[in-house]
Short mmCIF file of N, CA and C in Angstrom, two decimals:
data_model
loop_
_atom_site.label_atom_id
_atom_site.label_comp_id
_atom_site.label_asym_id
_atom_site.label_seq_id
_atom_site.Cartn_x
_atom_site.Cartn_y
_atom_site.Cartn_z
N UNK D 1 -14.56 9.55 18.90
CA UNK D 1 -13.14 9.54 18.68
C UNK D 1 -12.78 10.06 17.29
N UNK D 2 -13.43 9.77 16.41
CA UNK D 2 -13.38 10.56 15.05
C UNK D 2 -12.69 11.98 14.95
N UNK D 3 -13.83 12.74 15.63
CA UNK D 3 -13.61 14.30 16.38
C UNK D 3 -12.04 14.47 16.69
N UNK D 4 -11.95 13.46 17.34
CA UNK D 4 -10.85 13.79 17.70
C UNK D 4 -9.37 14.08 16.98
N UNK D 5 -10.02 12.55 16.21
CA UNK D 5 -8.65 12.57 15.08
C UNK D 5 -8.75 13.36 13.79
N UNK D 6 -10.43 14.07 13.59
CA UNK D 6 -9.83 14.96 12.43
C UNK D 6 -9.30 16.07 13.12
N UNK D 7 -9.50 16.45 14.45
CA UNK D 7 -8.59 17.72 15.32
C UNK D 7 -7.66 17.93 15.11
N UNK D 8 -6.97 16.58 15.52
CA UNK D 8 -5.74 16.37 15.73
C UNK D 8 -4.75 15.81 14.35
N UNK D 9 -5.49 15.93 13.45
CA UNK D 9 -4.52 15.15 12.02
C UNK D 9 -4.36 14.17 12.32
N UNK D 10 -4.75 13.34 12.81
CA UNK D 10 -4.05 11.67 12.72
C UNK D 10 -4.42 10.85 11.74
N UNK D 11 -3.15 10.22 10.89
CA UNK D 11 -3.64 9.78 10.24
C UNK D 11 -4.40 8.32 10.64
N UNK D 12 -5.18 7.84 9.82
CA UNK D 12 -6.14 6.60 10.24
C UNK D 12 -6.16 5.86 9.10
N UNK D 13 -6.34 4.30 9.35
CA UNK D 13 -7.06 3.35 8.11
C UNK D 13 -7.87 2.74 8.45
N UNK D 14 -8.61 2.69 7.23
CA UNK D 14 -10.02 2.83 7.12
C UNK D 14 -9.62 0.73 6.06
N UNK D 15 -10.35 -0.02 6.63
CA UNK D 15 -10.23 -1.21 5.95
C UNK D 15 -11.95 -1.12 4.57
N UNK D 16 -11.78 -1.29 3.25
CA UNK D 16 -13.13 -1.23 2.50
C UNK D 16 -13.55 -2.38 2.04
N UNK D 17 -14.47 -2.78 1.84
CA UNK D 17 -15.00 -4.00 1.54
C UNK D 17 -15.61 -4.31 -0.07
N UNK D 18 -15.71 -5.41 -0.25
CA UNK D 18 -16.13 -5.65 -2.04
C UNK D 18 -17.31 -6.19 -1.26
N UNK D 19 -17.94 -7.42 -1.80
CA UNK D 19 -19.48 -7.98 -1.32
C UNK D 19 -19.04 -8.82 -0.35
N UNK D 20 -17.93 -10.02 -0.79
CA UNK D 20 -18.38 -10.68 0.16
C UNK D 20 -16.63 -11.12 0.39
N UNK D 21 -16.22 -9.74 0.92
CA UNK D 21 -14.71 -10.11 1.09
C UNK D 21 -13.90 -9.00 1.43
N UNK D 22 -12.62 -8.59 2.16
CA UNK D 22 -12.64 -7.00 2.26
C UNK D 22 -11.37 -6.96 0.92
N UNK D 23 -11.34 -5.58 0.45
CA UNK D 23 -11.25 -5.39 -0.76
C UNK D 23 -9.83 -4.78 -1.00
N UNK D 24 -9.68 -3.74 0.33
CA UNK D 24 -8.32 -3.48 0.25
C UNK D 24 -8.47 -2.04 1.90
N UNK D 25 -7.61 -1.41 1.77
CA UNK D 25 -7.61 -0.55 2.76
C UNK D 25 -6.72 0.86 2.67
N UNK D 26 -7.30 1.99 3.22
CA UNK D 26 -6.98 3.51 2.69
C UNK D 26 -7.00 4.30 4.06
N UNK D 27 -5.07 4.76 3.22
CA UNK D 27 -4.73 5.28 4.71
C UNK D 27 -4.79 6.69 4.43
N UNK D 28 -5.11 7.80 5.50
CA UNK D 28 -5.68 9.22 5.49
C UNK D 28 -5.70 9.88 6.41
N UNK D 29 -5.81 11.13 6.29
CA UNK D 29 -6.26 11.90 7.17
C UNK D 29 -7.95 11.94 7.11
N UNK D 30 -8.62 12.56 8.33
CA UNK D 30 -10.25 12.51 8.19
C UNK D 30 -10.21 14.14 7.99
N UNK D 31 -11.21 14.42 6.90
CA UNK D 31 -11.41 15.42 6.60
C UNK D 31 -13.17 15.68 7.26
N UNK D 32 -14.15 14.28 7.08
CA UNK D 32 -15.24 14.97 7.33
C UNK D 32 -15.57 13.61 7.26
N UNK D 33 -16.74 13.69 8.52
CA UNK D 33 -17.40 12.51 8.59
C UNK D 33 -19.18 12.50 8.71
N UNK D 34 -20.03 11.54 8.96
CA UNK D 34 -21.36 11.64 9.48
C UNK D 34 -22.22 10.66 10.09
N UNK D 35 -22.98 11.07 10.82
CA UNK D 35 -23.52 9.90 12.00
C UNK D 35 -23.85 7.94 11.00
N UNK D 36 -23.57 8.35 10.20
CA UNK D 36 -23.32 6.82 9.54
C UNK D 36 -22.00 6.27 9.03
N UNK D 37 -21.16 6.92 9.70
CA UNK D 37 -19.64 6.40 9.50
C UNK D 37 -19.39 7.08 7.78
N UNK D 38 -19.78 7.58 7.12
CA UNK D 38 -19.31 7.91 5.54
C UNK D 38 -18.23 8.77 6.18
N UNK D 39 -17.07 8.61 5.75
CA UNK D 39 -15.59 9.46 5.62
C UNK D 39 -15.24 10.35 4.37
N UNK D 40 -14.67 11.17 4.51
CA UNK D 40 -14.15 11.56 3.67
C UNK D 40 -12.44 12.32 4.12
N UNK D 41 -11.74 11.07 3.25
CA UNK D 41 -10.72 11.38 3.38
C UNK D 41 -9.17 12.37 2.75
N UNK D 42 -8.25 13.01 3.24
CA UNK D 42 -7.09 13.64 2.43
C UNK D 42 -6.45 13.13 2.41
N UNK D 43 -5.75 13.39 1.57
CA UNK D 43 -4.21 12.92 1.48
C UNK D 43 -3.76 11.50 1.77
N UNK D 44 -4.98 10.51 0.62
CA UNK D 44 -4.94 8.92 1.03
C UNK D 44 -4.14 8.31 0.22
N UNK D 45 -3.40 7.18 0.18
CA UNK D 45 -2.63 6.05 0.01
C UNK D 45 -3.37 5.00 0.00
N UNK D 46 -3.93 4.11 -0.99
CA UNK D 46 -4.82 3.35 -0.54
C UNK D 46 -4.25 2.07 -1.60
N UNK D 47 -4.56 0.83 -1.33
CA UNK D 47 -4.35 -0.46 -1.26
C UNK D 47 -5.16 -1.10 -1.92
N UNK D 48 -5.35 -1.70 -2.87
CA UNK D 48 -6.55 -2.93 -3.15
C UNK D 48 -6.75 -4.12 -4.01
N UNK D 49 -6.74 -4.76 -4.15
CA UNK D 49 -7.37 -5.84 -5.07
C UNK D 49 -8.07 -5.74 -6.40
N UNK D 50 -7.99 -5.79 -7.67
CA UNK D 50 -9.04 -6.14 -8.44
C UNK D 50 -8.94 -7.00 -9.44
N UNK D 51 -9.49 -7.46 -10.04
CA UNK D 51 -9.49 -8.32 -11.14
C UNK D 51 -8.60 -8.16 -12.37
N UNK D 52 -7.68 -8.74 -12.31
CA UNK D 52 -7.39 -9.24 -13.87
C UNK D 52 -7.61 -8.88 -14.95
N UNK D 53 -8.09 -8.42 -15.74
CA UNK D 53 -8.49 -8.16 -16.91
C UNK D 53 -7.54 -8.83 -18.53
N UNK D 54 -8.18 -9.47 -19.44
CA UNK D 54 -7.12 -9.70 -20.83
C UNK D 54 -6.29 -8.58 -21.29
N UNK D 55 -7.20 -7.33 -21.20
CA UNK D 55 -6.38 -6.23 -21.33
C UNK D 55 -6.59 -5.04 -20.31
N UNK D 56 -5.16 -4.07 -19.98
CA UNK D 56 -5.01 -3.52 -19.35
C UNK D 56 -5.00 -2.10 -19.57
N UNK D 57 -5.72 -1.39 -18.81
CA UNK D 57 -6.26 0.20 -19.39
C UNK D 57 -4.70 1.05 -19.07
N UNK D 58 -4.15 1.63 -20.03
CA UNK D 58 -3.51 2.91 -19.60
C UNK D 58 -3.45 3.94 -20.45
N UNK D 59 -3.13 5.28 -19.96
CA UNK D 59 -3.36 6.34 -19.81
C UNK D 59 -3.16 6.88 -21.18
N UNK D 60 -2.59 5.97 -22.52
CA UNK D 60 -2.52 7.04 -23.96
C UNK D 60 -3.45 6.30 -24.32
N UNK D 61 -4.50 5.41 -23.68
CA UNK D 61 -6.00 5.60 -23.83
C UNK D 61 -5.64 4.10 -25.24
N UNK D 62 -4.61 3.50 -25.13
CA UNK D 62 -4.65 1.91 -25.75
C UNK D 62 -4.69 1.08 -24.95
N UNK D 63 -5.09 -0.14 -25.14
CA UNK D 63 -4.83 -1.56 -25.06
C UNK D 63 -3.90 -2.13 -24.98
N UNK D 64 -3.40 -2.95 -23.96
CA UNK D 64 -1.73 -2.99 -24.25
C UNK D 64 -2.68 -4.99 -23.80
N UNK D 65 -1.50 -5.93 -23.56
CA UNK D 65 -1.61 -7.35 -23.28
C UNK D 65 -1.31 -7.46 -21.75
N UNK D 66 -2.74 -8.25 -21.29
CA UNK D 66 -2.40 -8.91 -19.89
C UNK D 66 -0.87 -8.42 -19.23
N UNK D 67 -0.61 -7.84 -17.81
CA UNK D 67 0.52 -7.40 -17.36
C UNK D 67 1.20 -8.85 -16.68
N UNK D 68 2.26 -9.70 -16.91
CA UNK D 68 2.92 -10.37 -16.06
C UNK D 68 3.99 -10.48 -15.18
N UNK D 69 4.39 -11.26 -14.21
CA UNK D 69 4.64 -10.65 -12.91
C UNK D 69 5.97 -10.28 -13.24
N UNK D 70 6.48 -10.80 -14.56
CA UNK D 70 8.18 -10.03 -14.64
C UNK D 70 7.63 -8.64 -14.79
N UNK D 71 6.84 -7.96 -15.58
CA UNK D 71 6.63 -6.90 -15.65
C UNK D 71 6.58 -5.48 -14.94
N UNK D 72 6.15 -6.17 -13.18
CA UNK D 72 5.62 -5.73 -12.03
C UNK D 72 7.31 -4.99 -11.76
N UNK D 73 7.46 -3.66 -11.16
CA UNK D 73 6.13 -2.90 -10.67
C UNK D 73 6.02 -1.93 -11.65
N UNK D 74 4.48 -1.63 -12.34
CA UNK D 74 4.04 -0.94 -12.89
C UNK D 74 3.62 0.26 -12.78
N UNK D 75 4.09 1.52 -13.30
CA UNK D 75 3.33 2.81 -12.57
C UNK D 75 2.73 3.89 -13.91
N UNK D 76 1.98 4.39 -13.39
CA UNK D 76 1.08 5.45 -14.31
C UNK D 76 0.20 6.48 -14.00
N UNK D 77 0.40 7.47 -14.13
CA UNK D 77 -0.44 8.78 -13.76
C UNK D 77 -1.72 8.72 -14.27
N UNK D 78 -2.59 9.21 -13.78
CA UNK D 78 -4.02 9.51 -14.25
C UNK D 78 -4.47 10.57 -13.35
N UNK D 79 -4.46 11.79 -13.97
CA UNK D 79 -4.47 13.20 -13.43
C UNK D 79 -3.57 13.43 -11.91
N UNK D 80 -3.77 13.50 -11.04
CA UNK D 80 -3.00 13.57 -10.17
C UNK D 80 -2.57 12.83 -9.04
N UNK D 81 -3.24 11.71 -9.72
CA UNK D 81 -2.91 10.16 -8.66
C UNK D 81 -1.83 9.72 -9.70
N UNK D 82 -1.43 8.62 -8.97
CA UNK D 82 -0.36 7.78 -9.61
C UNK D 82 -0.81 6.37 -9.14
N UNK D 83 -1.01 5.81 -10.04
CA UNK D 83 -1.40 4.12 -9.44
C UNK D 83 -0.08 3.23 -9.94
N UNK D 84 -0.24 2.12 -8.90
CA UNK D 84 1.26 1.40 -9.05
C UNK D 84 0.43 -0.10 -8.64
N UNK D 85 0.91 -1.01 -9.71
CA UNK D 85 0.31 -2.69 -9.72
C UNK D 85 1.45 -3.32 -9.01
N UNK D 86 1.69 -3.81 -8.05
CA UNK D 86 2.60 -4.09 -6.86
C UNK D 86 3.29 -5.63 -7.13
N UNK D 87 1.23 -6.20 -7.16
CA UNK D 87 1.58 -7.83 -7.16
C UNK D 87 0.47 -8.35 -8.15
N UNK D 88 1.10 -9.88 -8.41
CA UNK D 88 -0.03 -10.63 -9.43
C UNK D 88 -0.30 -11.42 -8.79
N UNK D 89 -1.45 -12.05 -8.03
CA UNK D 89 -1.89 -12.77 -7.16
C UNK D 89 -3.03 -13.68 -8.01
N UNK D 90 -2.59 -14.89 -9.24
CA UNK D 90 -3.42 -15.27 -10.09
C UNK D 90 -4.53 -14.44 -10.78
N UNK D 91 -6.02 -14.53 -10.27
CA UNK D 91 -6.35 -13.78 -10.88
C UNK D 91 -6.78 -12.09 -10.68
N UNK D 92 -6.52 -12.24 -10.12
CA UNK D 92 -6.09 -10.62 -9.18
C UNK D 92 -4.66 -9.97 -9.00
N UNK D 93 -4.98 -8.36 -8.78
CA UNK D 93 -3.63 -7.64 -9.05
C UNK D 93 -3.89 -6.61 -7.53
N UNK D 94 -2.71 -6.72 -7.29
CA UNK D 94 -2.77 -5.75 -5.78
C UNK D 94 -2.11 -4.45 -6.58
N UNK D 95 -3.44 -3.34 -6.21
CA UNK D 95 -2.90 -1.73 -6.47
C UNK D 95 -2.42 -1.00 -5.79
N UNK D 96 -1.38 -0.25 -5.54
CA UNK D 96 -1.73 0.85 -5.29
C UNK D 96 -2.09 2.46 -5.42
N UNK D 97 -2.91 3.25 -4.71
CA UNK D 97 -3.27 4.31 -5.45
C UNK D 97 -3.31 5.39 -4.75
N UNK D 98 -1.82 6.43 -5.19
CA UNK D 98 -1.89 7.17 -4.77
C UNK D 98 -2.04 8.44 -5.18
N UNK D 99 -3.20 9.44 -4.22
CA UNK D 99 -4.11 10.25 -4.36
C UNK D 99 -2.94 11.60 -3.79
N UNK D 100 -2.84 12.74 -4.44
CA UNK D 100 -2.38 13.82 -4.65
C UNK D 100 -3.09 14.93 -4.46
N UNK D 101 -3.57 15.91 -3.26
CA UNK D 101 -4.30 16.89 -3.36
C UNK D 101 -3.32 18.22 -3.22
N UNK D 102 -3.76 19.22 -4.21
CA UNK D 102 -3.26 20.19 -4.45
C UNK D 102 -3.85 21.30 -3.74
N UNK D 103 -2.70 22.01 -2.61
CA UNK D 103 -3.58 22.75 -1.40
C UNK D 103 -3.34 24.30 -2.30
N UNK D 104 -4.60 24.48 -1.52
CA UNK D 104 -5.10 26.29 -2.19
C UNK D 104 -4.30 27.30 -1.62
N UNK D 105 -3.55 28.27 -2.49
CA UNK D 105 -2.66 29.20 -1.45
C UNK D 105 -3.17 29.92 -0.65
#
């Protein structure tokens, strides 16, 4: 069925996992796959979870203080994605991250 849907463009989500928990989930088109399920996806939107951190990385490459939830929603480029911090879920932050591909003329 794969076959099918990179034929046909459909988009699909793909749910990803951390160790011992699923982690978040990335929605796409299938560009290319192989007899062990590895995907590779376009034009994804993807969802996830991660940790907290004291300080928070952005893009003029400082340190800024822990983000709190008045703060939310947060957005920032990093080359041609744009990631956006949605929610503060104690010690975890729901992302999202969206991926930008630039088609060849």
């Amino acid at each position: 069925q794969l076959r099918e849907w990179k034929e046909e463009k459909v988009r699909v989500k793909v749910w990803t996992r951390a160790l011992d928990q699923i982690r978040g989930y990335a929605i796409g088109f299938v560009a290319a796959f192989d007899k062990h399920w590895n995907l590779a996806l376009t034009d994804v939107d993807e969802q996830f979870q991660r940790r907290r951190t004291r300080n928070t990385w952005c893009p003029d490459r400082k340190l800024k203080r822990k983000y709190l939830p008045s703060d939310l929603p947060i957005e920032y480029k990093v080359g041609t994605s744009t990631i956006r911090i949605v929610r503060i879920k104690g010690k975890f932050e729901v992302v999202w991250h969206v991926v930008m591909v630039a088609k060849a003329p």
